[in-house]
Short mmCIF file of C-alpha atoms in Angstrom, two decimals:
data_model
loop_
_atom_site.label_atom_id
_atom_site.label_comp_id
_atom_site.label_asym_id
_atom_site.label_seq_id
_atom_site.Cartn_x
_atom_site.Cartn_y
_atom_site.Cartn_z
CA MET D 11 -5.46 82.59 17.76
CA ALA D 12 -5.32 78.59 19.01
CA VAL D 13 -5.13 76.66 15.94
CA GLU D 14 -5.30 72.85 17.03
CA ARG D 15 -2.60 70.27 16.52
CA LEU D 16 -3.96 67.86 14.23
CA GLN D 17 -2.25 65.00 15.14
CA PRO D 18 0.62 64.50 18.01
CA VAL D 19 4.17 65.03 17.78
CA ALA D 20 6.70 63.54 19.47
CA SER D 21 8.26 65.86 22.15
CA PRO D 22 12.26 64.88 22.33
CA LYS D 23 13.41 65.35 26.53
CA THR D 24 16.80 66.01 25.27
CA PRO D 25 18.60 68.81 23.78
CA LYS D 26 20.48 67.12 21.11
CA GLY D 27 16.71 65.45 20.52
CA ARG D 28 15.02 68.74 20.42
CA GLY D 29 17.63 69.74 17.54
CA SER D 30 17.54 66.73 15.71
CA LYS D 31 13.32 67.35 14.93
CA GLU D 32 13.82 71.51 14.60
CA ALA D 33 16.87 69.93 11.93
CA LEU D 34 14.23 68.08 10.43
CA LEU D 35 11.15 70.29 10.53
CA ARG D 36 13.75 73.00 8.89
CA ALA D 37 14.44 70.28 6.05
CA ALA D 38 10.86 69.51 5.96
CA ARG D 39 10.20 73.18 5.11
CA ALA D 40 12.93 73.58 2.58
CA VAL D 41 11.73 69.93 0.67
CA PHE D 42 8.15 70.85 0.93
CA GLY D 43 8.75 74.37 -0.53
CA ARG D 44 10.67 73.31 -3.15
CA SER D 45 8.81 70.21 -4.31
CA GLY D 46 5.17 70.68 -3.24
CA PHE D 47 3.99 68.81 -0.64
CA ALA D 48 2.52 65.61 -2.50
CA ALA D 49 5.76 65.26 -4.84
CA SER D 50 8.19 65.43 -1.65
CA ARG D 51 8.92 62.19 0.27
CA VAL D 52 10.06 61.06 3.79
CA ALA D 53 13.53 59.86 2.22
CA ASP D 54 13.87 63.99 0.92
CA ILE D 55 13.23 65.99 3.75
CA ALA D 56 15.90 62.86 5.40
CA ALA D 57 18.64 63.36 3.59
CA GLU D 58 18.08 67.59 3.13
CA ALA D 59 18.91 67.29 7.07
CA GLY D 60 21.79 64.94 6.42
CA MET D 61 20.11 62.21 8.62
CA SER D 62 18.43 59.08 7.72
CA SER D 63 15.14 58.13 6.99
CA GLY D 64 14.44 56.06 10.44
CA ALA D 65 15.63 59.15 12.16
CA PHE D 66 12.52 61.01 10.88
CA TYR D 67 10.41 58.24 11.96
CA ARG D 68 12.02 58.36 15.15
CA TYR D 69 10.11 62.06 15.55
CA TYR D 70 7.15 62.02 12.92
CA THR D 71 4.85 59.35 11.76
CA ASP D 72 5.00 60.48 8.45
CA LYS D 73 5.10 63.39 6.89
CA ARG D 74 2.33 64.59 7.32
CA GLU D 75 2.56 65.19 10.80
CA ALA D 76 5.64 67.73 9.63
CA LEU D 77 3.56 69.58 7.70
CA VAL D 78 0.65 69.65 10.42
CA GLU D 79 3.19 71.33 12.51
CA LEU D 80 4.52 73.54 9.98
CA MET D 81 1.23 75.15 9.23
CA THR D 82 0.35 75.24 12.88
CA GLU D 83 2.81 77.31 13.35
CA LEU D 84 2.38 79.61 9.63
CA LEU D 85 -0.79 80.25 10.68
CA GLN D 86 -0.27 80.80 14.96
CA GLY D 87 2.55 83.46 13.73
CA LEU D 88 0.45 85.31 10.86
CA PHE D 89 -1.71 85.92 13.54
CA GLU D 90 0.23 87.10 16.22
CA GLN D 91 2.45 89.04 14.40
CA SER D 92 -0.35 90.72 12.11
CA ARG D 93 -1.61 91.75 15.36
CA SER D 94 -2.08 95.61 16.21
CA LYS D 95 -4.20 97.91 18.95
CA TRP D 96 -6.92 99.42 17.70
CA ASN D 97 -6.66 103.37 17.60
CA PRO D 98 -9.94 105.08 17.87
CA GLY D 99 -8.92 108.17 16.62
CA ASP D 100 -7.45 106.63 13.17
CA ALA D 101 -9.16 103.85 11.64
CA VAL D 102 -7.56 104.05 8.68
CA GLU D 103 -4.01 103.77 10.30
CA SER D 104 -5.13 100.79 11.77
CA VAL D 105 -5.98 99.24 9.21
CA VAL D 106 -2.67 100.36 7.61
CA ILE D 107 -0.38 98.88 10.06
CA THR D 108 -2.12 95.18 10.63
CA THR D 109 -2.12 95.35 6.83
CA GLU D 110 1.63 96.11 6.02
CA ARG D 111 2.41 93.30 8.80
CA TYR D 112 0.73 90.83 7.60
CA PHE D 113 2.21 91.29 4.04
CA ARG D 114 6.02 91.92 5.33
CA TYR D 115 4.83 87.96 7.39
CA TYR D 116 3.53 87.07 3.99
CA ALA D 117 6.44 87.66 2.11
CA ASP D 118 8.90 85.92 4.61
CA ASN D 119 6.75 82.63 4.27
CA ALA D 120 5.62 82.64 0.79
CA ASP D 121 7.00 79.17 0.12
CA LEU D 122 4.60 77.87 3.28
CA PHE D 123 2.04 79.68 2.08
CA ARG D 124 1.90 78.11 -1.30
CA VAL D 125 2.17 74.50 0.47
CA LEU D 126 -0.97 75.50 2.78
CA HIS D 127 -2.69 76.56 -0.45
CA GLU D 128 -1.81 73.21 -1.93
CA ALA D 129 -2.45 70.66 0.87
CA ALA D 130 -5.85 72.27 1.72
CA GLN D 131 -7.11 71.46 -1.76
CA THR D 132 -7.08 67.70 -0.83
CA ASP D 133 -6.43 67.86 2.76
CA PRO D 134 -9.91 68.60 4.81
CA GLU D 135 -8.32 69.32 8.08
CA VAL D 136 -5.58 71.42 6.60
CA GLU D 137 -8.38 72.99 4.64
CA GLY D 138 -9.93 73.38 7.90
CA MET D 139 -7.24 74.76 9.86
CA GLN D 140 -7.00 77.74 6.80
CA ALA D 141 -10.30 78.57 7.29
CA GLU D 142 -10.29 78.45 10.66
CA SER D 143 -7.79 81.22 10.11
CA ARG D 144 -9.57 83.04 8.20
CA ARG D 145 -12.06 83.43 10.54
CA THR D 146 -10.39 84.47 13.58
CA PHE D 147 -9.11 87.65 10.99
CA HIS D 148 -12.64 88.10 10.00
CA ASP D 149 -13.89 87.96 13.30
CA ARG D 150 -11.14 90.90 14.31
CA ILE D 151 -11.78 92.75 11.11
CA THR D 152 -15.63 92.77 12.06
CA ARG D 153 -14.96 94.21 15.90
CA MET D 154 -12.79 96.91 14.60
CA ALA D 155 -15.67 98.25 12.38
CA ARG D 156 -17.98 97.86 15.01
CA LYS D 157 -16.22 99.73 17.42
CA GLY D 158 -15.81 102.42 14.22
CA VAL D 159 -19.54 102.59 13.76
CA GLU D 160 -20.45 102.47 17.54
CA ARG D 161 -17.09 105.80 17.74
CA GLY D 162 -19.07 107.61 14.38
CA LEU D 163 -16.09 106.65 12.66
CA ILE D 164 -17.55 104.25 10.94
CA ARG D 165 -20.91 105.08 8.48
CA PRO D 166 -23.21 103.99 10.52
CA ASP D 167 -25.41 101.85 8.04
CA LEU D 168 -22.48 99.35 7.20
CA ASP D 169 -22.56 95.92 7.50
CA PRO D 170 -19.31 95.30 9.78
CA GLU D 171 -19.43 91.67 8.81
CA LEU D 172 -19.52 92.58 4.68
CA SER D 173 -17.15 94.98 5.39
CA ALA D 174 -14.62 92.56 7.06
CA ALA D 175 -14.96 89.76 4.69
CA PHE D 176 -14.05 92.21 1.88
CA LEU D 177 -11.03 93.95 3.35
CA GLY D 178 -9.90 90.33 4.48
CA GLY D 179 -10.49 88.90 1.55
CA MET D 180 -8.81 91.45 -0.88
CA THR D 181 -5.55 91.62 1.79
CA GLU D 182 -5.43 87.65 0.98
CA HIS D 183 -5.73 87.31 -2.08
CA TYR D 184 -3.42 90.25 -3.19
CA ALA D 185 -0.70 88.55 -1.03
CA TYR D 186 -0.87 85.33 -2.91
CA THR D 187 -0.98 86.71 -6.02
CA ARG D 188 1.50 88.84 -5.48
CA PHE D 189 4.27 86.70 -2.82
CA VAL D 190 3.19 83.63 -3.92
CA LEU D 191 2.03 83.16 -8.16
CA HIS D 192 4.56 86.77 -8.53
CA ARG D 193 1.75 88.06 -10.74
CA TYR D 194 1.66 91.69 -9.31
CA PRO D 195 4.49 94.08 -9.66
CA ASP D 196 7.07 94.24 -6.77
CA ARG D 197 5.91 98.05 -4.98
CA ASP D 198 6.98 99.13 -1.74
CA ILE D 199 4.89 96.99 1.13
CA GLY D 200 4.01 99.93 3.12
CA GLU D 201 2.95 102.30 0.03
CA VAL D 202 0.89 99.11 -1.07
CA SER D 203 -0.90 98.74 2.50
CA ARG D 204 -1.81 102.16 2.42
CA GLU D 205 -3.35 102.11 -0.87
CA LEU D 206 -5.27 99.15 0.38
CA ALA D 207 -6.75 100.76 3.17
CA ALA D 208 -7.74 104.28 1.72
CA PHE D 209 -9.74 101.87 -0.88
CA TRP D 210 -11.54 99.97 2.03
CA ALA D 211 -11.94 103.40 4.02
CA HIS D 212 -13.72 105.53 0.96
CA GLY D 213 -16.58 102.94 1.06
CA ALA D 214 -16.61 102.55 4.81
CA LEU D 215 -15.94 105.81 6.82
CA ALA D 216 -18.22 108.25 7.83
#
């Protein structure tokens, strides 16, 4: 998935410059995750990295530019890390594998997903990145469902796009509610993935 970068980000030419920029990005992640994007200041990010505010502005025009870089990497990683080859002989196992990978990536990056949801409420372009990410997952699941219908594994009367919306919505809602809000109990991720896949399969399989 190609997530469009909303603003140009400086590309340092020296190893030292690249190291400084990476340190600032790690610091931005820590500060955003701790304080939220709106409450964070450039001075906080610079201090977290052990640098001056002036050093920050050598690589980023403002804190939003750092946010966009973090969100770009986050959403590209989510798409790539949760990808799995469709198994035409076992539709349920295909769903289990991709769902488990999605959950594990979400759990490992819950701090950034919290920031994504916060920023998307007020920044239309960040919300657009989130929407584009959802669309790519929806398209992937829709293709999977259509293949299943063609092979006789999934009900012929099933609406692939509606099925994709339900499966994607359940997966994202559970991930956000559990790993960001911590309102669901900590159960084994593999077990949860199988339960979700079985729930979907009960209504989808032929």
